Amino acid sequence: MQFMLLFSRQGKLRLQKWYVPLSDKEKKKITRELVQTVLARKPKMCSFLEWRDLKIVYKRYASLYFCCAIEDQDNELITLEIIHRYVELLDKYFGSVCELDIIFNFEKAYFILDEFLLGGEVQETSKKNVLKAIEQADLLQEDSKPRSTRLHSCVKS
């Protein structure tokens, strides 16, 4: 996988993950072109399209489009399954994920993606293992907060 983009029906970019080195200018150009192309397609059209020297695989869930760019020899159906698995992980974590969850918890959405994909390849196929890793990270984050608060209150005294 070259990159993954999440954007709204209005064309607002909500998440982007690039697995190939590109300049910011090129990323913006690609994003603009793909968002326009995908949003212009009719709902009954195929979720795969050839674009430049890549294949674009996308799927709409509620008000969000999940869009991936893969190389010509990669499997489109597996990419659709990767998108679906990511949505399932987001649903499990947020309890029926919506666009606002991504907006206000974007760092968690990136973290979940990073636990699932590494370098554009599936790192962990087990939803249970991914969710367990996220839960452990959340516990670590929560454990670190009270200590810093206690330390801050001790310093104030």
Backbone as CSV, one residue per row, in Angstrom:
resi,resn,N_x,N_y,N_z,CA_x,CA_y,CA_z,C_x,C_y,C_z
1,MET,0.847,-1.177,0.000,0.000,0.000,0.000,0.895,1.244,0.000
2,GLN,0.542,2.185,-0.852,1.311,3.425,-0.956,0.845,4.468,0.060
3,PHE,-0.477,4.573,0.211,-1.028,5.520,1.179,-2.487,5.204,1.441
4,MET,-2.991,5.763,2.552,-4.410,5.659,2.896,-4.909,7.047,3.231
5,LEU,-6.075,7.384,2.697,-6.713,8.667,2.973,-8.116,8.415,3.502
6,LEU,-8.520,9.194,4.483,-9.907,9.209,4.945,-10.412,10.614,4.719
7,PHE,-11.538,10.737,4.047,-12.102,12.059,3.824,-13.616,11.989,3.871
8,SER,-14.218,13.150,4.124,-15.674,13.234,4.263,-16.336,13.396,2.900
9,ARG,-17.664,13.304,2.892,-18.427,13.522,1.656,-18.245,14.940,1.142
10,GLN,-17.885,15.858,2.031,-17.653,17.250,1.635,-16.223,17.466,1.131
11,GLY,-15.404,16.424,1.167,-14.042,16.524,0.671,-13.024,16.946,1.706
12,LYS,-13.409,16.976,2.975,-12.473,17.353,4.047,-11.614,16.144,4.408
13,LEU,-10.310,16.329,4.376,-9.377,15.264,4.730,-9.405,15.054,6.236
14,ARG,-9.620,13.825,6.671,-9.712,13.518,8.103,-8.512,12.738,8.611
15,LEU,-7.871,11.981,7.735,-6.700,11.206,8.133,-5.918,10.885,6.869
16,GLN,-4.600,10.905,6.980,-3.760,10.529,5.846,-2.535,9.798,6.363
17,LYS,-2.202,8.712,5.715,-1.025,7.941,6.099,-0.285,7.590,4.820
18,TRP,0.949,8.046,4.722,1.756,7.849,3.521,2.848,6.839,3.826
19,TYR,2.991,5.853,2.961,4.004,4.818,3.138,5.121,4.937,2.106
20,VAL,5.075,5.986,1.311,6.126,6.282,0.344,6.538,7.741,0.540
21,PRO,7.823,8.035,0.340,8.270,9.421,0.527,7.845,10.313,-0.640
22,LEU,7.081,11.336,-0.311,6.644,12.324,-1.302,6.736,13.708,-0.671
23,SER,6.906,14.716,-1.495,6.934,16.086,-0.979,5.528,16.480,-0.533
24,ASP,5.451,17.466,0.345,4.145,17.950,0.803,3.310,18.457,-0.371
25,LYS,3.981,19.100,-1.315,3.284,19.622,-2.496,2.651,18.477,-3.294
26,GLU,3.404,17.399,-3.476,2.896,16.244,-4.221,1.758,15.561,-3.463
27,LYS,1.896,15.458,-2.141,0.832,14.854,-1.320,-0.469,15.648,-1.451
28,LYS,-0.358,16.968,-1.398,-1.550,17.814,-1.523,-2.196,17.660,-2.897
29,LYS,-1.362,17.594,-3.926,-1.872,17.442,-5.288,-2.591,16.099,-5.440
30,ILE,-1.970,15.032,-4.949,-2.569,13.696,-5.014,-3.885,13.677,-4.251
31,THR,-3.871,14.226,-3.044,-5.071,14.246,-2.207,-6.201,14.978,-2.913
32,ARG,-5.915,16.154,-3.435,-6.933,16.953,-4.121,-7.512,16.186,-5.318
33,GLU,-6.627,15.612,-6.127,-7.080,14.869,-7.309,-7.940,13.666,-6.932
34,LEU,-7.478,12.900,-5.955,-8.211,11.687,-5.587,-9.546,11.987,-4.927
35,VAL,-9.569,12.978,-4.057,-10.829,13.339,-3.404,-11.845,13.745,-4.470
36,GLN,-11.431,14.577,-5.413,-12.337,14.997,-6.492,-12.795,13.811,-7.331
37,THR,-11.869,12.930,-7.659,-12.192,11.773,-8.499,-13.172,10.836,-7.806
38,VAL,-12.891,10.495,-6.560,-13.741,9.548,-5.827,-15.116,10.148,-5.558
39,LEU,-15.160,11.410,-5.142,-16.453,12.032,-4.849,-17.322,12.193,-6.098
40,ALA,-16.703,12.285,-7.264,-17.455,12.442,-8.512,-18.056,11.122,-9.000
41,ARG,-17.608,10.013,-8.435,-18.107,8.704,-8.879,-19.488,8.413,-8.296
42,LYS,-20.291,7.706,-9.062,-21.642,7.337,-8.618,-21.569,6.162,-7.638
43,PRO,-22.531,6.075,-6.718,-22.503,5.013,-5.696,-22.454,3.585,-6.250
44,LYS,-23.071,3.353,-7.391,-23.119,1.997,-7.954,-21.854,1.621,-8.734
45,MET,-20.943,2.563,-8.883,-19.724,2.288,-9.644,-18.777,1.412,-8.832
46,CYS,-17.876,0.757,-9.536,-16.881,-0.114,-8.913,-16.002,0.677,-7.945
47,SER,-15.578,0.035,-6.870,-14.734,0.685,-5.859,-13.251,0.642,-6.209
48,PHE,-12.925,0.198,-7.401,-11.535,0.146,-7.857,-11.396,1.042,-9.075
49,LEU,-10.284,1.737,-9.164,-10.015,2.500,-10.375,-8.521,2.600,-10.601
50,GLU,-8.154,2.666,-11.858,-6.744,2.836,-12.197,-6.461,4.322,-12.227
51,TRP,-5.372,4.691,-11.587,-5.019,6.101,-11.476,-3.501,6.209,-11.525
52,ARG,-3.009,6.959,-12.482,-1.571,7.034,-12.747,-1.058,5.602,-12.916
53,ASP,-0.002,5.236,-12.185,0.497,3.859,-12.281,0.056,3.023,-11.075
54,LEU,-0.992,3.470,-10.389,-1.493,2.788,-9.194,-2.937,2.350,-9.385
55,LYS,-3.393,1.526,-8.456,-4.811,1.189,-8.382,-5.354,1.835,-7.113
56,ILE,-6.496,2.451,-7.231,-7.158,3.082,-6.088,-8.311,2.178,-5.674
57,VAL,-8.354,1.883,-4.379,-9.428,1.074,-3.809,-10.071,1.933,-2.733
58,TYR,-11.381,2.102,-2.808,-12.043,2.937,-1.808,-13.355,2.310,-1.377
59,LYS,-13.821,2.726,-0.226,-15.109,2.255,0.298,-15.675,3.360,1.162
60,ARG,-16.968,3.556,1.035,-17.631,4.574,1.852,-18.322,3.902,3.031
61,TYR,-18.069,4.424,4.206,-18.760,4.008,5.421,-19.391,5.257,6.009
62,ALA,-20.719,5.299,6.060,-21.466,6.461,6.555,-21.007,7.695,5.781
63,SER,-20.451,8.694,6.468,-20.058,9.931,5.782,-18.572,9.974,5.444
64,LEU,-17.853,8.868,5.669,-16.411,8.842,5.415,-16.044,7.912,4.264
65,TYR,-15.102,8.369,3.463,-14.513,7.540,2.421,-13.140,7.089,2.897
66,PHE,-12.872,5.800,2.777,-11.572,5.220,3.082,-10.963,4.869,1.737
67,CYS,-9.828,5.452,1.431,-9.246,5.347,0.098,-7.788,4.907,0.208
68,CYS,-7.430,3.838,-0.504,-6.059,3.323,-0.484,-5.503,3.276,-1.900
69,ALA,-4.219,3.533,-2.008,-3.522,3.394,-3.281,-2.605,2.182,-3.175
70,ILE,-2.739,1.279,-4.135,-1.916,0.075,-4.133,-1.204,-0.054,-5.472
71,GLU,-0.174,-0.879,-5.483,0.562,-1.106,-6.717,-0.232,-2.030,-7.632
72,ASP,0.133,-2.025,-8.890,-0.609,-2.754,-9.916,-0.756,-4.247,-9.612
73,GLN,0.269,-4.865,-9.030,0.220,-6.305,-8.775,-0.488,-6.665,-7.463
74,ASP,-0.848,-5.672,-6.633,-1.533,-5.939,-5.367,-3.000,-6.285,-5.604
75,ASN,-3.578,-7.006,-4.660,-4.944,-7.504,-4.777,-5.948,-6.489,-4.234
76,GLU,-6.889,-6.097,-5.073,-7.898,-5.106,-4.683,-8.827,-5.626,-3.591
77,LEU,-9.192,-6.902,-3.666,-10.116,-7.465,-2.677,-9.482,-7.545,-1.292
78,ILE,-8.200,-7.852,-1.250,-7.503,-7.856,0.044,-7.446,-6.437,0.596
79,THR,-7.245,-5.468,-0.276,-7.223,-4.072,0.167,-8.585,-3.653,0.705
80,LEU,-9.666,-4.077,0.056,-11.010,-3.802,0.585,-11.177,-4.435,1.963
81,GLU,-10.634,-5.628,2.134,-10.706,-6.313,3.428,-9.887,-5.563,4.483
82,ILE,-8.755,-5.004,4.092,-7.935,-4.204,5.013,-8.717,-2.973,5.461
83,ILE,-9.361,-2.305,4.514,-10.183,-1.138,4.855,-11.280,-1.547,5.830
84,HIS,-11.953,-2.656,5.516,-13.045,-3.122,6.377,-12.535,-3.485,7.774
85,ARG,-11.383,-4.133,7.840,-10.818,-4.504,9.145,-10.492,-3.252,9.963
86,TYR,-9.957,-2.230,9.312,-9.657,-0.976,10.010,-10.939,-0.344,10.550
87,VAL,-11.991,-0.353,9.751,-13.281,0.189,10.202,-13.810,-0.634,11.381
88,GLU,-13.666,-1.946,11.319,-14.089,-2.801,12.437,-13.318,-2.459,13.708
89,LEU,-12.020,-2.233,13.575,-11.200,-1.864,14.736,-11.646,-0.521,15.310
90,LEU,-11.903,0.440,14.433,-12.394,1.743,14.888,-13.747,1.597,15.580
91,ASP,-14.627,0.776,15.002,-15.947,0.528,15.601,-15.821,-0.090,16.985
92,LYS,-14.958,-1.072,17.113,-14.773,-1.730,18.418,-14.253,-0.735,19.448
93,TYR,-13.295,0.087,19.039,-12.684,1.021,19.984,-13.652,2.143,20.365
94,PHE,-14.275,2.770,19.366,-15.134,3.923,19.619,-16.587,3.540,19.882
95,GLY,-16.963,2.307,19.569,-18.360,1.904,19.699,-19.170,2.562,18.602
96,SER,-19.144,2.008,17.414,-19.792,2.576,16.230,-19.176,3.939,15.881
97,VAL,-18.037,3.875,15.225,-17.254,5.068,14.901,-18.028,6.003,13.971
98,CYS,-17.824,7.290,14.156,-18.396,8.292,13.259,-17.308,9.317,12.939
99,GLU,-17.623,10.208,12.035,-16.643,11.203,11.596,-16.129,12.042,12.761
100,LEU,-16.995,12.376,13.705,-16.574,13.182,14.859,-15.541,12.458,15.718
101,ASP,-15.654,11.127,15.820,-14.651,10.360,16.564,-13.275,10.538,15.934
102,ILE,-13.224,10.505,14.613,-11.955,10.678,13.901,-11.443,12.105,14.085
103,ILE,-12.329,13.080,14.018,-11.923,14.482,14.151,-11.348,14.756,15.538
104,PHE,-12.072,14.344,16.581,-11.667,14.688,17.942,-10.685,13.706,18.567
105,ASN,-10.511,12.553,17.957,-9.568,11.556,18.476,-8.654,11.065,17.362
106,PHE,-8.186,11.991,16.528,-7.385,11.596,15.375,-6.119,10.861,15.776
107,GLU,-5.531,11.237,16.935,-4.303,10.556,17.363,-4.579,9.090,17.667
108,LYS,-5.754,8.783,18.185,-6.127,7.398,18.470,-6.399,6.655,17.161
109,ALA,-7.015,7.317,16.196,-7.260,6.695,14.888,-5.932,6.349,14.206
110,TYR,-4.946,7.246,14.316,-3.619,6.962,13.764,-2.958,5.816,14.517
111,PHE,-3.095,5.811,15.834,-2.483,4.765,16.651,-3.055,3.396,16.279
112,ILE,-4.369,3.323,16.116,-5.015,2.063,15.731,-4.502,1.616,14.361
113,LEU,-4.395,2.553,13.432,-3.885,2.233,12.098,-2.446,1.721,12.179
114,ASP,-1.628,2.364,13.011,-0.230,1.953,13.153,-0.082,0.592,13.825
115,GLU,-1.012,0.236,14.691,-0.986,-1.094,15.301,-1.385,-2.164,14.292
116,PHE,-2.188,-1.782,13.331,-2.717,-2.709,12.334,-1.801,-2.816,11.109
117,LEU,-1.356,-1.685,10.583,-0.502,-1.651,9.394,0.878,-1.115,9.744
118,LEU,1.884,-1.686,9.114,3.252,-1.215,9.294,3.889,-1.127,7.913
119,GLY,4.293,0.062,7.542,4.906,0.250,6.232,3.983,-0.095,5.077
120,GLY,2.675,0.043,5.302,1.714,-0.246,4.253,1.346,-1.717,4.129
121,GLU,1.866,-2.541,5.033,1.556,-3.975,5.039,0.849,-4.327,6.337
122,VAL,-0.013,-5.337,6.287,-0.718,-5.765,7.492,0.300,-6.316,8.481
123,GLN,0.299,-5.740,9.666,1.226,-6.146,10.719,0.582,-7.191,11.621
124,GLU,-0.690,-6.992,11.915,-1.405,-7.883,12.832,-2.788,-8.177,12.274
125,THR,-3.079,-9.455,12.045,-4.373,-9.829,11.479,-5.448,-10.018,12.542
126,SER,-5.042,-10.237,13.772,-6.006,-10.491,14.840,-6.557,-9.186,15.408
127,LYS,-7.880,-9.006,15.290,-8.514,-7.818,15.880,-8.287,-7.793,17.381
128,LYS,-8.380,-8.969,17.989,-8.228,-9.074,19.437,-6.843,-8.580,19.879
129,ASN,-5.798,-8.979,19.151,-4.440,-8.557,19.504,-4.235,-7.060,19.306
130,VAL,-4.791,-6.527,18.238,-4.676,-5.083,17.995,-5.379,-4.318,19.107
131,LEU,-6.597,-4.736,19.434,-7.366,-4.045,20.480,-6.703,-4.187,21.846
132,LYS,-6.070,-5.335,22.088,-5.358,-5.537,23.351,-4.170,-4.571,23.455
133,ALA,-3.436,-4.406,22.356,-2.297,-3.481,22.337,-2.761,-2.045,22.561
134,ILE,-3.889,-1.688,21.981,-4.430,-0.335,22.147,-4.887,-0.129,23.584
135,GLU,-5.542,-1.140,24.135,-6.000,-1.073,25.524,-4.812,-0.908,26.478
136,GLN,-3.734,-1.649,26.234,-2.533,-1.533,27.068,-1.915,-0.142,26.944
137,ALA,-1.893,0.390,25.745,-1.360,1.743,25.550,-2.224,2.768,26.272
138,ASP,-3.547,2.584,26.225,-4.454,3.483,26.949,-4.199,3.416,28.449
139,LEU,-3.988,2.205,28.975,-3.704,2.044,30.407,-2.397,2.733,30.783
140,LEU,-1.385,2.582,29.939,-0.109,3.259,30.191,-0.284,4.768,30.197
141,GLN,-1.070,5.249,29.259,-1.317,6.688,29.162,-2.067,7.180,30.398
142,GLU,-3.068,6.415,30.844,-3.827,6.795,32.035,-2.964,6.726,33.284
143,ASP,-2.113,5.697,33.372,-1.229,5.558,34.528,-0.252,6.718,34.628
144,SER,0.171,7.246,33.487,1.143,8.340,33.514,0.499,9.668,33.888
145,LYS,-0.778,9.840,33.630,-1.446,11.104,33.942,-1.535,11.379,35.436
146,PRO,-2.031,10.437,36.252,-2.146,10.739,37.683,-0.800,11.055,38.329
147,ARG,0.256,10.348,37.913,1.573,10.607,38.490,1.998,12.044,38.241
148,SER,1.845,12.504,37.024,2.261,13.869,36.708,1.395,14.875,37.461
149,THR,0.117,14.557,37.649,-0.768,15.439,38.404,-0.351,15.462,39.869
150,ARG,-0.055,14.272,40.421,0.391,14.202,41.818,1.704,14.949,41.993
151,LEU,2.621,14.760,41.061,3.904,15.428,41.133,3.709,16.935,41.072
152,HIS,2.831,17.384,40.187,2.548,18.810,40.041,1.980,19.375,41.343
153,SER,1.064,18.643,41.983,0.468,19.145,43.224,1.480,19.119,44.363
154,CYS,2.420,18.170,44.341,3.460,18.124,45.371,4.417,19.298,45.216
155,VAL,4.724,19.638,43.986,5.633,20.746,43.719,4.991,22.062,44.135
156,LYS,3.691,22.190,43.925,2.976,23.412,44.294,2.980,23.624,45.807
157,SER,2.911,22.548,46.587,2.784,22.650,48.045,3.997,23.217,48.716
